[in-house]
Tab-separated table of C-alpha atoms and ligand atoms in Angstrom:
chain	number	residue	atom	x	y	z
A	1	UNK	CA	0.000	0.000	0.000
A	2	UNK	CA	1.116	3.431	-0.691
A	3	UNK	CA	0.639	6.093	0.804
A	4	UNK	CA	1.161	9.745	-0.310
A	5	UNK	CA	1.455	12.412	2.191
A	6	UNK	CA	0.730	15.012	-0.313
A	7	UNK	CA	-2.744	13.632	-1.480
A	8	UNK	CA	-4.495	11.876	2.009
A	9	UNK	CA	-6.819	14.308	3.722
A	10	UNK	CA	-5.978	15.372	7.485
A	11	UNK	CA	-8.015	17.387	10.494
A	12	UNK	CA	-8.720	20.667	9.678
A	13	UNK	CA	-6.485	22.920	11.843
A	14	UNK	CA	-9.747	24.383	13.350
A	15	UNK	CA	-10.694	21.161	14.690
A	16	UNK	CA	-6.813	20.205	16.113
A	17	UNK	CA	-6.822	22.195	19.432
A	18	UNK	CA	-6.927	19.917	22.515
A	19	UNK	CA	-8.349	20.965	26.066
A	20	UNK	CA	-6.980	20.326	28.830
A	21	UNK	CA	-8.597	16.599	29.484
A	22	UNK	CA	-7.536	15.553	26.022
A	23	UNK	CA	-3.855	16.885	26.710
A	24	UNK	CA	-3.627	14.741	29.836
A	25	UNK	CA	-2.225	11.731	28.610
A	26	UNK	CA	-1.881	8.355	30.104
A	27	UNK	CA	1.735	8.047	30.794
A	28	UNK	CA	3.120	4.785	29.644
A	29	UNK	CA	3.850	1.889	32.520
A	30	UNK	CA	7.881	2.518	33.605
A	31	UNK	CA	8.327	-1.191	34.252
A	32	UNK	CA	6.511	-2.847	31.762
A	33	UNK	CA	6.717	-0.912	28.778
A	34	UNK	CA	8.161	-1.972	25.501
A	35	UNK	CA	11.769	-0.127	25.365
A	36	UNK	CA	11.291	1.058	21.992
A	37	UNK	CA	8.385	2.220	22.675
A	38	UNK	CA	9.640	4.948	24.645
A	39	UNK	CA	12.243	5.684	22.350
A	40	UNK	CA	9.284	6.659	19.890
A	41	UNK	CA	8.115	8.714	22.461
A	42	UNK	CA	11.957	10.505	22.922
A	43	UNK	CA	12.391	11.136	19.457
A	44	UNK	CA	9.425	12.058	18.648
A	45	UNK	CA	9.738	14.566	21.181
A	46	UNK	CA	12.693	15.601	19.309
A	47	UNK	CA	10.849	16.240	16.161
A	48	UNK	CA	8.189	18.318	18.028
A	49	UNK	CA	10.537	20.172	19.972
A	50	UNK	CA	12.300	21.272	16.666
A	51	UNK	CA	8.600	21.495	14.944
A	52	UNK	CA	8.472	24.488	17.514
A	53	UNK	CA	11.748	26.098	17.487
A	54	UNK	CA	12.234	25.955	13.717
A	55	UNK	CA	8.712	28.112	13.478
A	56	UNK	CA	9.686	30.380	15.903
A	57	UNK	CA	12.748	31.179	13.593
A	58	UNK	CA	11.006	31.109	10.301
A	59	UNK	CA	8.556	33.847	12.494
A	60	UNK	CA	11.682	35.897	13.306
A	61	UNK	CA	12.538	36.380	10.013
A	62	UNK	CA	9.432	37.057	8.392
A	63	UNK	CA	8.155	40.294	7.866
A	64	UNK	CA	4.404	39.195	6.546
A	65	UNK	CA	2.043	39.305	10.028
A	66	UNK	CA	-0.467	37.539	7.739
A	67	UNK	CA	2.337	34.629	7.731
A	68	UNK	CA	3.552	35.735	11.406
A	69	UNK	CA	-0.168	34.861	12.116
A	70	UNK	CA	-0.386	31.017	10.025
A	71	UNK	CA	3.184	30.164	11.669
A	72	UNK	CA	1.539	31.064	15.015
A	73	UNK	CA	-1.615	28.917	14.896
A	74	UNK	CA	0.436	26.148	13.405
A	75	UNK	CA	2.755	26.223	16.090
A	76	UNK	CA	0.800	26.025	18.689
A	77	UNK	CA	-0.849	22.608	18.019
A	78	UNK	CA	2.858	21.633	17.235
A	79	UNK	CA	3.607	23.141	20.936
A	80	UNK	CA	0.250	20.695	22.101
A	81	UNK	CA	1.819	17.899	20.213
A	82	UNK	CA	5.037	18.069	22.415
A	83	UNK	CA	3.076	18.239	25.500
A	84	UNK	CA	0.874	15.075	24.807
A	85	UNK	CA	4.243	13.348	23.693
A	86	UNK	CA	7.008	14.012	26.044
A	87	UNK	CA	4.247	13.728	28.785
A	88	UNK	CA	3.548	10.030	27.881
A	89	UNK	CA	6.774	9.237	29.651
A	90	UNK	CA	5.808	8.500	33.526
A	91	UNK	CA	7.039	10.414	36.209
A	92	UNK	CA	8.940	7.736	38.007
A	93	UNK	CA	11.818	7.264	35.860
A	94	UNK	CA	14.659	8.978	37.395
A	95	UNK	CA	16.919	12.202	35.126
A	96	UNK	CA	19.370	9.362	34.939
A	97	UNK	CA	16.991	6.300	33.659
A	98	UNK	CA	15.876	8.878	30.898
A	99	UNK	CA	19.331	9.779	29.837
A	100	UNK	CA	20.031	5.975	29.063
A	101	UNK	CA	16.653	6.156	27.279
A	102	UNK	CA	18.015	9.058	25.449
A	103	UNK	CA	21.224	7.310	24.086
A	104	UNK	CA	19.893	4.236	23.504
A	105	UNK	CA	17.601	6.340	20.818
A	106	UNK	CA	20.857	7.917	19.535
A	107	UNK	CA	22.037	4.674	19.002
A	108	UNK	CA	19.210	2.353	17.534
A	109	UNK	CA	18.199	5.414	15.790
A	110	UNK	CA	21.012	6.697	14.263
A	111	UNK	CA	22.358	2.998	13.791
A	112	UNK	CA	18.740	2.549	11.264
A	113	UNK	CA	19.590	5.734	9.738
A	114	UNK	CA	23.025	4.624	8.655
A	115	UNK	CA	22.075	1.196	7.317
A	116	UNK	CA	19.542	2.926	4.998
A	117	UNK	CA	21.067	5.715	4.086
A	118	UNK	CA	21.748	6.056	0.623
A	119	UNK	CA	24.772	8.653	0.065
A	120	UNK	CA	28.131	7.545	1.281
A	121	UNK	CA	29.358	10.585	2.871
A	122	UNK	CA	26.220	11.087	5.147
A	123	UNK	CA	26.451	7.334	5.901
A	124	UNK	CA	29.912	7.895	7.199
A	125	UNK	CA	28.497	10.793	9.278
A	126	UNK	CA	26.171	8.717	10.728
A	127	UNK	CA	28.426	6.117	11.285
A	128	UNK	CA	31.095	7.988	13.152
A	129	UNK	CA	28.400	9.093	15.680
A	130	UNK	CA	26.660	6.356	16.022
A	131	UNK	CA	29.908	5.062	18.405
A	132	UNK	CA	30.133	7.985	20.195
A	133	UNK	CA	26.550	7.869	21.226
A	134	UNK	CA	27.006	4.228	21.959
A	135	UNK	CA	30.242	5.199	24.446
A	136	UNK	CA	27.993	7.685	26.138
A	137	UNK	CA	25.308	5.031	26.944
A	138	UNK	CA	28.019	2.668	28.693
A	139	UNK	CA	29.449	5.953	31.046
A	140	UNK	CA	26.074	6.732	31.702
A	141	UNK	CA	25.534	3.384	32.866
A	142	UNK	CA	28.369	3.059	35.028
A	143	UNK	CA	27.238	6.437	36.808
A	144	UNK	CA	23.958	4.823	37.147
A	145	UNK	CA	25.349	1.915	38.379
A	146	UNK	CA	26.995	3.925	40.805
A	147	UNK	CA	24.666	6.604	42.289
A	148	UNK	CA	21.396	4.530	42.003
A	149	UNK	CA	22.608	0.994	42.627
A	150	UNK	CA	20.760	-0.624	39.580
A	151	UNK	CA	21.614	-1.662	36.098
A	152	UNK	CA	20.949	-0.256	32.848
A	153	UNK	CA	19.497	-3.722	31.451
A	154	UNK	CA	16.135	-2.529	33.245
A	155	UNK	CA	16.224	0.791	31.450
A	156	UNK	CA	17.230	-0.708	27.791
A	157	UNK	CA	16.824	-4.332	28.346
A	158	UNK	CA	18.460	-6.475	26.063
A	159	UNK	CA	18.340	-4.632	23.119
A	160	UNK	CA	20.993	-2.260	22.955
A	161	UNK	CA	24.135	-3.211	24.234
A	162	UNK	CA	26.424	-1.565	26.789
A	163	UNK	CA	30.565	-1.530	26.177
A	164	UNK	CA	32.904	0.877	25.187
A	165	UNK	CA	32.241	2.225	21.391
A	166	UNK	CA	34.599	4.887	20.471
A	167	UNK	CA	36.325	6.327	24.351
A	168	UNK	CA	34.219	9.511	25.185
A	169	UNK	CA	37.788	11.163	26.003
A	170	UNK	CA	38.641	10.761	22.276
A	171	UNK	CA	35.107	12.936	21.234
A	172	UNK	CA	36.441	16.689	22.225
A	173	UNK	CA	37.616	17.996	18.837
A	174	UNK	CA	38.364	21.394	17.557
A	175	UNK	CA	34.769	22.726	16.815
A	176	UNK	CA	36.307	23.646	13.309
A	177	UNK	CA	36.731	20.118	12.476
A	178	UNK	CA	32.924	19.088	13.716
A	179	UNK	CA	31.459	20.798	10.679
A	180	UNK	CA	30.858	18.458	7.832
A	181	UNK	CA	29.781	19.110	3.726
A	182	UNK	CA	26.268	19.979	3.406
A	183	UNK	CA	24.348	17.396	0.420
A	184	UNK	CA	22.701	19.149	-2.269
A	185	UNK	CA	19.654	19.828	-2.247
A	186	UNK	CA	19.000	19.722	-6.096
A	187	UNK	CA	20.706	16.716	-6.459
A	188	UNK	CA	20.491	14.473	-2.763
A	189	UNK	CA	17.953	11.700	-2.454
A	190	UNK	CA	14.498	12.998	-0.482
A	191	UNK	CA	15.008	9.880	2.112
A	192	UNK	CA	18.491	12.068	3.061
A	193	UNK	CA	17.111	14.599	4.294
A	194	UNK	CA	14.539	13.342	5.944
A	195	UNK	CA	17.237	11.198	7.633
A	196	UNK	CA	19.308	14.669	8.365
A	197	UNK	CA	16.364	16.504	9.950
A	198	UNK	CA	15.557	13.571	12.173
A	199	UNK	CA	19.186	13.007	13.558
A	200	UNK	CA	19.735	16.701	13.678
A	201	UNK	CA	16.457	17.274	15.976
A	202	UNK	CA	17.000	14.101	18.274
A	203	UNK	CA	20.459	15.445	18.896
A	204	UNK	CA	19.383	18.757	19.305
A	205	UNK	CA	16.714	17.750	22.070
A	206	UNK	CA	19.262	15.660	23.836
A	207	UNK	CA	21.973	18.607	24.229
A	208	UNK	CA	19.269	20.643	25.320
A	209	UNK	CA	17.845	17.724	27.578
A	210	UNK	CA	21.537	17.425	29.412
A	211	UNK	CA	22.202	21.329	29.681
A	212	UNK	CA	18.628	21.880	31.747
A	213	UNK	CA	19.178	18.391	33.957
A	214	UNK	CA	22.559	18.167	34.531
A	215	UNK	CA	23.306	20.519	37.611
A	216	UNK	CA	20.158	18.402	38.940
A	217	UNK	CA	22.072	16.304	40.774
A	218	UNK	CA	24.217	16.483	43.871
A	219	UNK	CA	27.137	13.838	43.188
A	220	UNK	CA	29.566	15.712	41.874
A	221	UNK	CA	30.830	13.018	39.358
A	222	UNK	CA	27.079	12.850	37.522
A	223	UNK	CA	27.524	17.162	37.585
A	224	UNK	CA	30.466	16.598	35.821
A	225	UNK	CA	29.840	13.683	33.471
A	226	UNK	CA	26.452	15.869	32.130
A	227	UNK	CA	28.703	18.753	31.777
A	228	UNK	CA	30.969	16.431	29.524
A	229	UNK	CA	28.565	14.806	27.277
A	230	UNK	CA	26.810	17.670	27.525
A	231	UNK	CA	29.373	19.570	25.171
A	232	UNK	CA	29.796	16.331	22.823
A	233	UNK	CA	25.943	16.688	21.976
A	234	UNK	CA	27.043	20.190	21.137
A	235	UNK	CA	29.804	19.153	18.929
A	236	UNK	CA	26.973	16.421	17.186
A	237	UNK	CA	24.413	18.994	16.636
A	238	UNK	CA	27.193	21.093	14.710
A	239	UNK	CA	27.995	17.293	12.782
A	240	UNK	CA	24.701	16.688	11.816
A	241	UNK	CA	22.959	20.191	11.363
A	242	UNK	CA	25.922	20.872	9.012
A	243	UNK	CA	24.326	18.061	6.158
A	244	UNK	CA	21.482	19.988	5.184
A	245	UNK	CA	21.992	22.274	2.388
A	246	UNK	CA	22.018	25.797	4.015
A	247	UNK	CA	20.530	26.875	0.312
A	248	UNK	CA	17.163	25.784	1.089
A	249	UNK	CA	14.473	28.218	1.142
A	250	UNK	CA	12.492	28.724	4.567
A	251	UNK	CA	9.459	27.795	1.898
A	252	UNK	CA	11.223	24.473	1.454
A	253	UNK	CA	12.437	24.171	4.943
A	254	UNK	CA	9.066	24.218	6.577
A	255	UNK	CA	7.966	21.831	3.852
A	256	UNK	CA	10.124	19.335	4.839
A	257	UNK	CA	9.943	20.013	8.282
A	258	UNK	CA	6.158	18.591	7.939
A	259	UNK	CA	6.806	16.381	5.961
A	260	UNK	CA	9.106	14.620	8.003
A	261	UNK	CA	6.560	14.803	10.717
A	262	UNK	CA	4.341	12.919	8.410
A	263	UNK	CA	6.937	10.180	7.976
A	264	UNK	CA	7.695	9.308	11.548
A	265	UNK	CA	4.337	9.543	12.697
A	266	UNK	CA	3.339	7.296	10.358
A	267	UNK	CA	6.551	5.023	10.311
A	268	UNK	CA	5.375	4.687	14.582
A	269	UNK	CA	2.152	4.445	13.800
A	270	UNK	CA	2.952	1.085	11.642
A	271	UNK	CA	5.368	-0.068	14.030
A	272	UNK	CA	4.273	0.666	17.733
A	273	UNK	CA	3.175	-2.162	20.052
A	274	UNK	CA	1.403	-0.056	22.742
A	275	UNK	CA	-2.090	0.296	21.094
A	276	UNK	CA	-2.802	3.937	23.604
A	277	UNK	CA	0.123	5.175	22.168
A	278	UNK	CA	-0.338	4.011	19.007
A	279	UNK	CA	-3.273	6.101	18.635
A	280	UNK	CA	-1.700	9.248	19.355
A	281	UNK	CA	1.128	8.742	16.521
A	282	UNK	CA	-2.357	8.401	14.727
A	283	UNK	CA	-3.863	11.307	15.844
A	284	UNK	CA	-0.670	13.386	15.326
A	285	UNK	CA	-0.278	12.115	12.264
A	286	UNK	CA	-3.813	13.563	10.998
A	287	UNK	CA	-3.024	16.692	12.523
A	288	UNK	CA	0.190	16.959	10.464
A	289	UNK	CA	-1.288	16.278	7.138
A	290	UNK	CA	-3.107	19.319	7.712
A	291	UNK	CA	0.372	21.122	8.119
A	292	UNK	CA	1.759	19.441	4.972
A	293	UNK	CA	-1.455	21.113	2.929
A	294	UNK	CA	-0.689	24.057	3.976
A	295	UNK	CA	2.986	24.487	3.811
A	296	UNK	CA	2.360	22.862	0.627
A	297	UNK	CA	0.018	25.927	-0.207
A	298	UNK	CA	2.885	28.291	0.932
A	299	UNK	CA	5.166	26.965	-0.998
A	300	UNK	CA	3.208	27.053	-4.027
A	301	UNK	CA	2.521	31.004	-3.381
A	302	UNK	CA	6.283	32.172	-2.987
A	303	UNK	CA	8.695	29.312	-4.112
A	304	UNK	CA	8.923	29.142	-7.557
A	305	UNK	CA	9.085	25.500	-8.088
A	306	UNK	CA	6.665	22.144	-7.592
A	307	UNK	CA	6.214	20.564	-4.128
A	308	UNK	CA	7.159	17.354	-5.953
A	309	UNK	CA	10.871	18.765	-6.962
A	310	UNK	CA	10.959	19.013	-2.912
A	311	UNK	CA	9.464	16.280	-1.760
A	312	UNK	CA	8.282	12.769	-2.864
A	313	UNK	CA	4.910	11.390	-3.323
A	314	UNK	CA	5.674	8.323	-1.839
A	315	UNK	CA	6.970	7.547	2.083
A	316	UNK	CA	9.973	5.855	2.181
A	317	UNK	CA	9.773	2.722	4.096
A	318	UNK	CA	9.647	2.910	8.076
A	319	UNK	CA	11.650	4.139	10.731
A	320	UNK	CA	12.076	1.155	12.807
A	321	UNK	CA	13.384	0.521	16.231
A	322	UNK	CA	15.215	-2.616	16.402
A	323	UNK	CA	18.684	-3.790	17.845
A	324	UNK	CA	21.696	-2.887	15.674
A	325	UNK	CA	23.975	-5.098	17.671
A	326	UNK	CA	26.165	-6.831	14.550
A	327	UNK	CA	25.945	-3.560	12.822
A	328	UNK	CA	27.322	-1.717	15.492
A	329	UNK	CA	30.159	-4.292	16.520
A	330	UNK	CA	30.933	-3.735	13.025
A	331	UNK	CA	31.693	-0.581	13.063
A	332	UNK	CA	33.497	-0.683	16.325
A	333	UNK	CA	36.212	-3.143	14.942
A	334	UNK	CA	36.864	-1.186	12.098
A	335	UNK	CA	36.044	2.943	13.374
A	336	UNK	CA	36.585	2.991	16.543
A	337	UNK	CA	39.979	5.093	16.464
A	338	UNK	CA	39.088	7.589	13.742
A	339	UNK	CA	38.829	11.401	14.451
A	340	UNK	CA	37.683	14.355	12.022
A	341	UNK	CA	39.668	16.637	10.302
A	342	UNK	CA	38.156	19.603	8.436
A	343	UNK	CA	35.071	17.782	7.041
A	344	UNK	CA	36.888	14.845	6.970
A	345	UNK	CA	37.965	12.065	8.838
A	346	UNK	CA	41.253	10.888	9.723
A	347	UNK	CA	42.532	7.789	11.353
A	348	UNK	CA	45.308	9.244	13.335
A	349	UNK	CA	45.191	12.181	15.937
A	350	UNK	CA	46.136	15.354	14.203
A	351	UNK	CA	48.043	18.557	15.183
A	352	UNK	CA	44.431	20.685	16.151
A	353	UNK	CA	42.756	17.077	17.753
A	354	UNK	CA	45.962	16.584	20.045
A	355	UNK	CA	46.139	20.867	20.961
A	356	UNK	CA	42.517	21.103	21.420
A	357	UNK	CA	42.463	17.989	23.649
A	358	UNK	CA	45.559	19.139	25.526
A	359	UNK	CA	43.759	22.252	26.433
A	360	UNK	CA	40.257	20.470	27.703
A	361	UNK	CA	41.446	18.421	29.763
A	362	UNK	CA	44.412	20.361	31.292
A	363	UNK	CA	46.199	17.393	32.526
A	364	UNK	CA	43.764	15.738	34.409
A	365	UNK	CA	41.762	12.452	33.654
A	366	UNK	CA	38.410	13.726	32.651
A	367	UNK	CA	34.356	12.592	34.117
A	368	UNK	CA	34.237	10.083	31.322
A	369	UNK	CA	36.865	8.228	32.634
A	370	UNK	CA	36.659	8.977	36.329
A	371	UNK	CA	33.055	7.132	36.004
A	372	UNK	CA	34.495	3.838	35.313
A	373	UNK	CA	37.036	3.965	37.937
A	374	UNK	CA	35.062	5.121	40.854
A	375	UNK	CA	32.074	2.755	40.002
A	376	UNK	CA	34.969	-0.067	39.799
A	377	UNK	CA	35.951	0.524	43.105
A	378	UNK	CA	32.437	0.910	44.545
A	379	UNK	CA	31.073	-2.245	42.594
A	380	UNK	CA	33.873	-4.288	42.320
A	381	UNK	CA	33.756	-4.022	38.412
A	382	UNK	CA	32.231	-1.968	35.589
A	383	UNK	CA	29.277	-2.033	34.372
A	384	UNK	CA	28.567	-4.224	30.719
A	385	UNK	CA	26.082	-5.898	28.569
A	386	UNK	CA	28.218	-7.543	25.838
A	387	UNK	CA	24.985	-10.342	24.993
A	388	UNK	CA	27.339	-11.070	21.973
A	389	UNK	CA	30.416	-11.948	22.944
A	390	UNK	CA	33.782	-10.309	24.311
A	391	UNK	CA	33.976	-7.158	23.010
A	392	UNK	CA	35.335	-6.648	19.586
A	393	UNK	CA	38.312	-5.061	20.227
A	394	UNK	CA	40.988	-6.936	22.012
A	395	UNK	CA	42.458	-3.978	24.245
A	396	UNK	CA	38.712	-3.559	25.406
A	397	UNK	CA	37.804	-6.279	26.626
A	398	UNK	CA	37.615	-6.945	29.902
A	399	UNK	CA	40.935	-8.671	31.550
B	401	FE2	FE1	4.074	18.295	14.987
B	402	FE2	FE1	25.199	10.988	23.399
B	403	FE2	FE1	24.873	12.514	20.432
B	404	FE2	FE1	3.670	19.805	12.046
C-alpha cells in the first residue's frame, strides 16, 4: 500500500486544538513498557521540539504578520503535540533512567539511519556518531550503576548493548573540524534529508535535555559527566545540522519540516506495540497532514518551483526501532579510532585534535573516565552488557 502524504486528507487545523482533558495523557507503565516504545516517544519529542523552534525562527525572520499569524496557529498545536508526547513518559523514571533512554535512541536510531542511508558521505556521518553515542550510553551506565545501585538492562533491556564504542575522552575535537559538507539539495535523495532533519532534531533535544538536567544532581561526578557529554551533543548537533543544504528556502524548509513529521508519525504508527500510544502517533499524524497542505500551499505562493521537486509522493519505508547489535560491533572493529579533520575524517590524531584535547582536559583524567574507575571501586567491576560476545576489540575487553 502506498501512501502519499501530499494527497491523504488530514483534520482541519480548526478542529486540532486539545483541552486540557484531552492533553492529559496516560503516561506509559515505567516497568513494563516496551523499550522502543519509549524511544518513539523521545524522538518524537525531538521532532516536536524542533517542529516548535524551527517556526519560531522562520517567524523571526518574516516580515508578513499575515504569515507571522499562520506560523503562530500552526505552532501552537505543534507546541500541544510536544506536550501530549514528552508527557507520555511517567514520572517515576529517574533524570538518569531517561538519559540511558536518550542514548539508547541515539544509538538504535542513528544505527537505522546509517544502514539505509543512501549517500556515502552522510552514511559515514552517521556512522562515526553512532559510536560515540554508543560510548555515552556505557558511562552513563556506570554512573547509574553507581549513584542509584541498579543496572541499565532494566532501562534498555536487552536490546541495545552496553561496552565501550569509540572512548568519550577521544570525542572533544576542535569545533572547526565538527562541521561536515552539506548534500545538495538539487541533487540528494528525499530519504536524506529526511534522515538529516531527524538526527539533527534528536540530537538537538538531547543537548538541550543534558544542559537543563545536569546541575540536577548532587554527586559531583554525575555534575560533571552531564557537563561532559553535555558539550559532545554540542559538537553532534554542529555534525549533523551541518548536512542539510544551508541553500534551502524557509518555503522548502518548513515543507520538509512537515513532511518529516508525516513520515515518523506514520513510520510509529505502523510499528508501535502499545495500542494507547499508538493512537496518538495516529492522531498526530492527521493533525500533520493538515500542516503538509498548507505548507504545501505556501510553498506554491512564494517558491517558484513544484512541491514534488521538494518532496516525494511516496513515504519511504519505516523508521524502525530494532537492535543494531552486529551492525554496530561492526563498526566498532573497524572505526573505533578515527577522528575528524576539516570535514573529513582521519585515522590518526592530528596537530588541532591533540592541541585542542591538551587544552580540555588540562592534565587531568576527565568525568568520562573517572566514572568507570570510581564505580569499579564501589562495585567491584564496571558495568557491561556484551549479549554477543567479548567485546570486539581486544584492548577492550575486559581482563
Ligand atoms: Fe508536529
Ligand atoms: Fe550521546
Ligand atoms: Fe549525540
Ligand atoms: Fe507539524
Amino acid at each position: 500500500m502506498t501512501f502519499n502524504p501530499l494527497r491523504e486528507r488530514g483534520i482541519p487545523l480548526d478542529k486540532q486544538l486539545r483541552n486540557w482533558r484531552e492533553l492529559n495523557v496516560t503516561p506509559i507503565d515505567p516497568d513494563h513498557a516496551d523499550p522502543y516504545t519509549r524511544c518513539r516517544i523521545i524522538a518524537m519529542n525531538g521532532i516536536e521540539v524542533e517542529a516548535v523552534m524551527f517556526s519560531h525562527q522562520m517567524a523571526r525572520h518574516c516580515p508578513d504578520t499575515e504569515i507571522k499569524q499562520q506560523l503562530a496557529r500552526v505552532r501552537y498545536i505543534e507546541a500541544q503535540q510536544q506536550k501530549a508526547v514528552n508527557w507520555l513518559l511517567p514520572g517515576l523514571a529517574s533524570v538518569l533512567e531517561t538519559t540511558l533512554a536518550y542514548e539508547q535512541v541515539a544509538v538504535d536510531l542513528t544505527a537505522w539511519v546509517a544502514r539505509m542511508e543512501p549517500d556515502p558521505y552522510l552514511q559515514q556521518a552517521y556512522q562515526f556518531g553512532v559510536l560515540e553515542d554508543f560510548d555515552h550510553l556505557y558511562r552513563y551506565a556506570n554512573l547509574y550503576e553507581m549513584i542509584e545501585h541498579r543496572k541499565a538492562e532494566k532501562v534498555v533491556d536487552q536490546l541495545t548493548e552496553v561496552m565501550p564504542g569509540r572512548p568519550t575522552i577521544m570525542h572533544h575535537r576542535d569545533p572547526v573540524d565538527n562541521v561536515r559538507e552539506p548534500y545538495d539539495r538539487a541533487t540528494v535523495d528525499p530519504l536524506s534529508k529526511l534522515h538529516a532533519l531527524t538526527i539533527m532534531s534528536a540530537e538537538q533535544q538531547t543537548m538541550n535535555f543534558y544542559m537543563n538536567v545536569g546541575p540536577e544532581y548532587m554527586e559531583p561526578i554525575a555534575r560533571r559527566l552531564y557537563q561532559e557529554i553535555g558539550l559532545i551533543e554540542e559538537e553532534h548537533v554542529t555534525h549533523y545540522e551541518s548536512l542539510v543544504d544551508p541553500g534551502e528556502t524557509w518555503w522548502e524548509m518548513l515543507l520538509n519540516h512537515e513532511y518529516n513529521e508525516c513520515y515518523l508519525y506514520h513510520s510509529f504508527m505502523e510499528t508501535e506495540t502499545d495500542p494507547k500510544v499508538k493512537a496518538i502517533w495516529e492522531l498526530h499524524l492527521n493533525m500533520e497532514l493538515e500542516h503538509l497542505r498548507l505548507a504545501a500551499e505556501m510553498f506554491n505562493k512564494h517558491d517558484t518551483r513544484d512541491v514534488a521537486e521538494v518532496v516525494s509522493p511516496k513515504l519511504p519505508k519505516p523508521v524502525t526501532f530494532e537492535p543494531n547489535k552486529e551492525y554496530v560491533r561492526d563498526l566498532i572493529a573497524t572505526q573505533i579510532d578515527y577522528t575528524t579533520i576539516g570535514t573529513g575524517y582521519v585515522q590518526e590524531a592530528h596537530e588541532r585534535f591533540e592541541k585542542f584535547q591538551e587544552q580540555i582536559h588540562g592534565g587531568e583524567q576527565p568525568p568520562s573516565e573517572a566514572v568507570i574507575e570510581e564505580n569499579k571501586a564501589k562495585s567491584g567491576e564496571e558495568y557491561r552488557l556484551e549479549t554477543e560476545g567479548p567485546h570486539p576489540v581486544e584492548r577492550l575487553r575486559l581482563s
